[in-house]
GROMACS .gro file of N, CA, C and O in nm:
model
  276
    1MET      N    1  -3.577   7.428 -14.107
    1MET     CA    2  -3.434   7.442 -14.091
    1MET      C    3  -3.369   7.443 -14.229
    1MET      O    4  -3.396   7.359 -14.313
    2LYS      N    5  -3.282   7.539 -14.251
    2LYS     CA    6  -3.210   7.548 -14.377
    2LYS      C    7  -3.088   7.456 -14.375
    2LYS      O    8  -3.032   7.429 -14.270
    3LYS      N    9  -3.048   7.411 -14.492
    3LYS     CA   10  -2.930   7.328 -14.506
    3LYS      C   11  -2.822   7.409 -14.577
    3LYS      O   12  -2.849   7.477 -14.676
    4VAL      N   13  -2.700   7.401 -14.525
    4VAL     CA   14  -2.587   7.473 -14.584
    4VAL      C   15  -2.477   7.373 -14.611
    4VAL      O   16  -2.438   7.295 -14.524
    5PHE      N   17  -2.427   7.373 -14.734
    5PHE     CA   18  -2.316   7.287 -14.775
    5PHE      C   19  -2.199   7.376 -14.811
    5PHE      O   20  -2.213   7.467 -14.892
    6THR      N   21  -2.083   7.351 -14.749
    6THR     CA   22  -1.964   7.429 -14.782
    6THR      C   23  -1.853   7.335 -14.825
    6THR      O   24  -1.844   7.221 -14.777
    7ILE      N   25  -1.771   7.383 -14.915
    7ILE     CA   26  -1.653   7.308 -14.956
    7ILE      C   27  -1.537   7.405 -14.970
    7ILE      O   28  -1.549   7.511 -15.033
    8ASN      N   29  -1.428   7.372 -14.906
    8ASN     CA   30  -1.306   7.451 -14.915
    8ASN      C   31  -1.222   7.390 -15.026
    8ASN      O   32  -1.170   7.280 -15.012
    9GLY      N   33  -1.209   7.458 -15.138
    9GLY     CA   34  -1.135   7.407 -15.252
    9GLY      C   35  -0.987   7.438 -15.248
    9GLY      O   36  -0.913   7.397 -15.336
   10SER      N   37  -0.942   7.509 -15.146
   10SER     CA   38  -0.802   7.546 -15.136
   10SER      C   39  -0.716   7.429 -15.089
   10SER      O   40  -0.760   7.349 -15.006
   11PRO      N   41  -0.593   7.417 -15.139
   11PRO     CA   42  -0.504   7.311 -15.090
   11PRO      C   43  -0.450   7.339 -14.949
   11PRO      O   44  -0.395   7.251 -14.886
   12ARG      N   45  -0.470   7.462 -14.900
   12ARG     CA   46  -0.424   7.498 -14.765
   12ARG      C   47  -0.546   7.516 -14.674
   12ARG      O   48  -0.630   7.601 -14.699
   13HIS      N   49  -0.551   7.436 -14.567
   13HIS     CA   50  -0.665   7.444 -14.476
   13HIS      C   51  -0.678   7.580 -14.409
   13HIS      O   52  -0.787   7.630 -14.388
   14ASN      N   53  -0.567   7.640 -14.372
   14ASN     CA   54  -0.572   7.767 -14.298
   14ASN      C   55  -0.532   7.885 -14.384
   14ASN      O   56  -0.484   7.985 -14.333
   15GLY      N   57  -0.554   7.875 -14.514
   15GLY     CA   58  -0.526   7.987 -14.604
   15GLY      C   59  -0.638   8.089 -14.597
   15GLY      O   60  -0.731   8.079 -14.516
   16ASN      N   61  -0.631   8.188 -14.684
   16ASN     CA   62  -0.732   8.295 -14.683
   16ASN      C   63  -0.872   8.240 -14.708
   16ASN      O   64  -0.968   8.283 -14.643
   17SER      N   65  -0.886   8.147 -14.802
   17SER     CA   66  -1.018   8.089 -14.829
   17SER      C   67  -1.072   8.016 -14.707
   17SER      O   68  -1.190   8.025 -14.675
   18GLY      N   69  -0.985   7.943 -14.638
   18GLY     CA   70  -1.026   7.870 -14.519
   18GLY      C   71  -1.069   7.963 -14.407
   18GLY      O   72  -1.166   7.936 -14.335
   19ILE      N   73  -0.999   8.073 -14.391
   19ILE     CA   74  -1.033   8.171 -14.287
   19ILE      C   75  -1.171   8.232 -14.316
   19ILE      O   76  -1.255   8.245 -14.227
   20LEU      N   77  -1.194   8.270 -14.442
   20LEU     CA   78  -1.325   8.326 -14.479
   20LEU      C   79  -1.436   8.223 -14.462
   20LEU      O   80  -1.545   8.255 -14.413
   21LEU      N   81  -1.409   8.099 -14.500
   21LEU     CA   82  -1.510   7.995 -14.487
   21LEU      C   83  -1.541   7.966 -14.340
   21LEU      O   84  -1.657   7.946 -14.304
   22ASP      N   85  -1.439   7.966 -14.255
   22ASP     CA   86  -1.461   7.946 -14.111
   22ASP      C   87  -1.551   8.056 -14.054
   22ASP      O   88  -1.639   8.028 -13.971
   23ALA      N   89  -1.531   8.180 -14.097
   23ALA     CA   90  -1.615   8.291 -14.049
   23ALA      C   91  -1.759   8.270 -14.095
   23ALA      O   92  -1.854   8.293 -14.019
   24PHE      N   93  -1.777   8.226 -14.219
   24PHE     CA   94  -1.911   8.199 -14.271
   24PHE      C   95  -1.978   8.087 -14.192
   24PHE      O   96  -2.096   8.095 -14.157
   25ILE      N   97  -1.902   7.981 -14.163
   25ILE     CA   98  -1.956   7.867 -14.087
   25ILE      C   99  -1.998   7.909 -13.947
   25ILE      O  100  -2.106   7.871 -13.900
   26LYS      N  101  -1.916   7.990 -13.882
   26LYS     CA  102  -1.952   8.038 -13.747
   26LYS      C  103  -2.081   8.119 -13.751
   26LYS      O  104  -2.166   8.105 -13.664
   27GLY      N  105  -2.097   8.204 -13.851
   27GLY     CA  106  -2.221   8.281 -13.865
   27GLY      C  107  -2.340   8.192 -13.893
   27GLY      O  108  -2.450   8.214 -13.843
   28SER      N  109  -2.319   8.089 -13.973
   28SER     CA  110  -2.428   7.997 -14.007
   28SER      C  111  -2.473   7.917 -13.885
   28SER      O  112  -2.592   7.892 -13.867
   29GLU      N  113  -2.378   7.876 -13.803
   29GLU     CA  114  -2.412   7.797 -13.684
   29GLU      C  115  -2.498   7.877 -13.587
   29GLU      O  116  -2.576   7.819 -13.513
   30GLN      N  117  -2.487   8.008 -13.588
   30GLN     CA  118  -2.567   8.092 -13.499
   30GLN      C  119  -2.711   8.106 -13.548
   30GLN      O  120  -2.797   8.154 -13.475
   31ASN      N  121  -2.738   8.063 -13.671
   31ASN     CA  122  -2.870   8.081 -13.730
   31ASN      C  123  -2.946   7.950 -13.746
   31ASN      O  124  -3.033   7.940 -13.832
   32ASP      N  125  -2.914   7.851 -13.666
   32ASP     CA  126  -2.987   7.724 -13.663
   32ASP      C  127  -3.001   7.662 -13.803
   32ASP      O  128  -3.110   7.652 -13.858
   33VAL      N  129  -2.887   7.622 -13.859
   33VAL     CA  130  -2.886   7.557 -13.989
   33VAL      C  131  -2.820   7.420 -13.977
   33VAL      O  132  -2.741   7.395 -13.886
   34GLU      N  133  -2.855   7.331 -14.069
   34GLU     CA  134  -2.787   7.203 -14.079
   34GLU      C  135  -2.666   7.225 -14.169
   34GLU      O  136  -2.680   7.266 -14.285
   35LEU      N  137  -2.547   7.201 -14.117
   35LEU     CA  138  -2.425   7.236 -14.187
   35LEU      C  139  -2.346   7.111 -14.225
   35LEU      O  140  -2.323   7.024 -14.141
   36ILE      N  141  -2.309   7.103 -14.353
   36ILE     CA  142  -2.221   6.998 -14.403
   36ILE      C  143  -2.102   7.068 -14.464
   36ILE      O  144  -2.118   7.155 -14.549
   37SER      N  145  -1.981   7.032 -14.421
   37SER     CA  146  -1.862   7.100 -14.468
   37SER      C  147  -1.753   7.000 -14.504
   37SER      O  148  -1.732   6.902 -14.431
   38TYR      N  149  -1.686   7.024 -14.615
   38TYR     CA  150  -1.577   6.937 -14.660
   38TYR      C  151  -1.458   7.020 -14.703
   38TYR      O  152  -1.473   7.134 -14.749
   39ASN      N  153  -1.341   6.962 -14.692
   39ASN     CA  154  -1.219   7.017 -14.748
   39ASN      C  155  -1.183   6.932 -14.869
   39ASN      O  156  -1.164   6.811 -14.856
   40ALA      N  157  -1.174   6.994 -14.985
   40ALA     CA  158  -1.147   6.920 -15.109
   40ALA      C  159  -1.014   6.846 -15.100
   40ALA      O  160  -0.999   6.737 -15.156
   41LYS      N  161  -0.919   6.903 -15.029
   41LYS     CA  162  -0.787   6.841 -15.015
   41LYS      C  163  -0.796   6.703 -14.948
   41LYS      O  164  -0.717   6.614 -14.977
   42ASP      N  165  -0.894   6.686 -14.860
   42ASP     CA  166  -0.908   6.561 -14.785
   42ASP      C  167  -0.991   6.456 -14.858
   42ASP      O  168  -1.002   6.343 -14.811
   43LEU      N  169  -1.053   6.493 -14.970
   43LEU     CA  170  -1.140   6.400 -15.042
   43LEU      C  171  -1.063   6.329 -15.154
   43LEU      O  172  -0.975   6.388 -15.217
   44ASN      N  173  -1.099   6.206 -15.179
   44ASN     CA  174  -1.042   6.129 -15.288
   44ASN      C  175  -1.146   6.127 -15.400
   44ASN      O  176  -1.236   6.045 -15.401
   45ILE      N  177  -1.134   6.223 -15.492
   45ILE     CA  178  -1.228   6.233 -15.603
   45ILE      C  179  -1.152   6.215 -15.733
   45ILE      O  180  -1.062   6.293 -15.764
   46SER      N  181  -1.190   6.114 -15.808
   46SER     CA  182  -1.124   6.087 -15.935
   46SER      C  183  -1.179   6.181 -16.042
   46SER      O  184  -1.296   6.217 -16.041
   47GLY      N  185  -1.093   6.219 -16.133
   47GLY     CA  186  -1.135   6.306 -16.241
   47GLY      C  187  -1.207   6.230 -16.352
   47GLY      O  188  -1.193   6.108 -16.365
   48CYS      N  189  -1.282   6.301 -16.430
   48CYS     CA  190  -1.354   6.242 -16.542
   48CYS      C  191  -1.254   6.188 -16.644
   48CYS      O  192  -1.157   6.256 -16.678
   49THR      N  193  -1.279   6.069 -16.694
   49THR     CA  194  -1.192   6.009 -16.796
   49THR      C  195  -1.245   6.029 -16.936
   49THR      O  196  -1.179   5.992 -17.033
   50GLY      N  197  -1.365   6.085 -16.949
   50GLY     CA  198  -1.423   6.110 -17.079
   50GLY      C  199  -1.473   5.985 -17.149
   50GLY      O  200  -1.487   5.983 -17.271
   51CYS      N  201  -1.503   5.880 -17.074
   51CYS     CA  202  -1.546   5.754 -17.134
   51CYS      C  203  -1.690   5.759 -17.188
   51CYS      O  204  -1.730   5.676 -17.268
   52LEU      N  205  -1.768   5.855 -17.141
   52LEU     CA  206  -1.908   5.875 -17.180
   52LEU      C  207  -2.002   5.761 -17.142
   52LEU      O  208  -2.114   5.753 -17.190
   53ARG      N  209  -1.958   5.670 -17.054
   53ARG     CA  210  -2.046   5.564 -17.004
   53ARG      C  211  -2.164   5.621 -16.927
   53ARG      O  212  -2.269   5.562 -16.920
   54CYS      N  213  -2.144   5.738 -16.868
   54CYS     CA  214  -2.252   5.801 -16.791
   54CYS      C  215  -2.376   5.825 -16.877
   54CYS      O  216  -2.487   5.824 -16.828
   55ASN      N  217  -2.356   5.846 -17.005
   55ASN     CA  218  -2.471   5.865 -17.095
   55ASN      C  219  -2.552   5.737 -17.110
   55ASN      O  220  -2.673   5.742 -17.132
   56LEU      N  221  -2.487   5.623 -17.097
   56LEU     CA  222  -2.556   5.495 -17.113
   56LEU      C  223  -2.618   5.446 -16.983
   56LEU      O  224  -2.732   5.399 -16.982
   57ILE      N  225  -2.542   5.456 -16.872
   57ILE     CA  226  -2.589   5.397 -16.746
   57ILE      C  227  -2.649   5.501 -16.651
   57ILE      O  228  -2.689   5.469 -16.541
   58LYS      N  229  -2.650   5.627 -16.692
   58LYS     CA  230  -2.712   5.737 -16.616
   58LYS      C  231  -2.648   5.761 -16.479
   58LYS      O  232  -2.714   5.805 -16.385
   59ARG      N  233  -2.521   5.726 -16.466
   59ARG     CA  234  -2.442   5.759 -16.347
   59ARG      C  235  -2.296   5.746 -16.386
   59ARG      O  236  -2.263   5.686 -16.487
   60CYS      N  237  -2.210   5.800 -16.306
   60CYS     CA  238  -2.067   5.792 -16.335
   60CYS      C  239  -2.018   5.648 -16.314
   60CYS      O  240  -2.056   5.582 -16.218
   61SER      N  241  -1.935   5.600 -16.403
   61SER     CA  242  -1.884   5.463 -16.393
   61SER      C  243  -1.763   5.453 -16.302
   61SER      O  244  -1.721   5.342 -16.268
   62ILE      N  245  -1.706   5.566 -16.260
   62ILE     CA  246  -1.592   5.564 -16.169
   62ILE      C  247  -1.643   5.535 -16.028
   62ILE      O  248  -1.733   5.602 -15.979
   63ARG      N  249  -1.586   5.438 -15.963
   63ARG     CA  250  -1.627   5.399 -15.828
   63ARG      C  251  -1.507   5.404 -15.734
   63ARG      O  252  -1.394   5.425 -15.776
   64ASN      N  253  -1.531   5.381 -15.608
   64ASN     CA  254  -1.429   5.375 -15.503
   64ASN      C  255  -1.361   5.510 -15.480
   64ASN      O  256  -1.242   5.515 -15.452
   65ASP      N  257  -1.436   5.617 -15.493
   65ASP     CA  258  -1.386   5.746 -15.451
   65ASP      C  259  -1.491   5.813 -15.361
   65ASP      O  260  -1.591   5.751 -15.327
   66ASP      N  261  -1.468   5.936 -15.323
   66ASP     CA  262  -1.556   6.006 -15.228
   66ASP      C  263  -1.665   6.088 -15.294
   66ASP      O  264  -1.730   6.169 -15.229
   67TRP      N  265  -1.689   6.071 -15.424
   67TRP     CA  266  -1.788   6.152 -15.494
   67TRP      C  267  -1.927   6.138 -15.434
   67TRP      O  268  -2.003   6.235 -15.427
   68GLU      N  269  -1.965   6.020 -15.390
   68GLU     CA  270  -2.100   5.998 -15.336
   68GLU      C  271  -2.125   6.077 -15.209
   68GLU      O  272  -2.240   6.099 -15.173
   69LYS      N  273  -2.020   6.118 -15.136
   69LYS     CA  274  -2.042   6.200 -15.016
   69LYS      C  275  -2.113   6.327 -15.054
   69LYS      O  276  -2.186   6.385 -14.983
   0.00000   0.00000   0.00000
């Protein structure tokens, strides 16, 4: 079984990007795939602060956001 990950980066759920992504998802569902889909607008993802701690601890030091999803 193939895995498909989609993310809608548009701030509008039903905009042109969302409509195209929905068509892609419908086609993927017909082909027996494991589908994971997110809307970026709904996620709480903090931006990089440029602290460079990731170089020391080998992971991002920002916590309590949705990045791990």
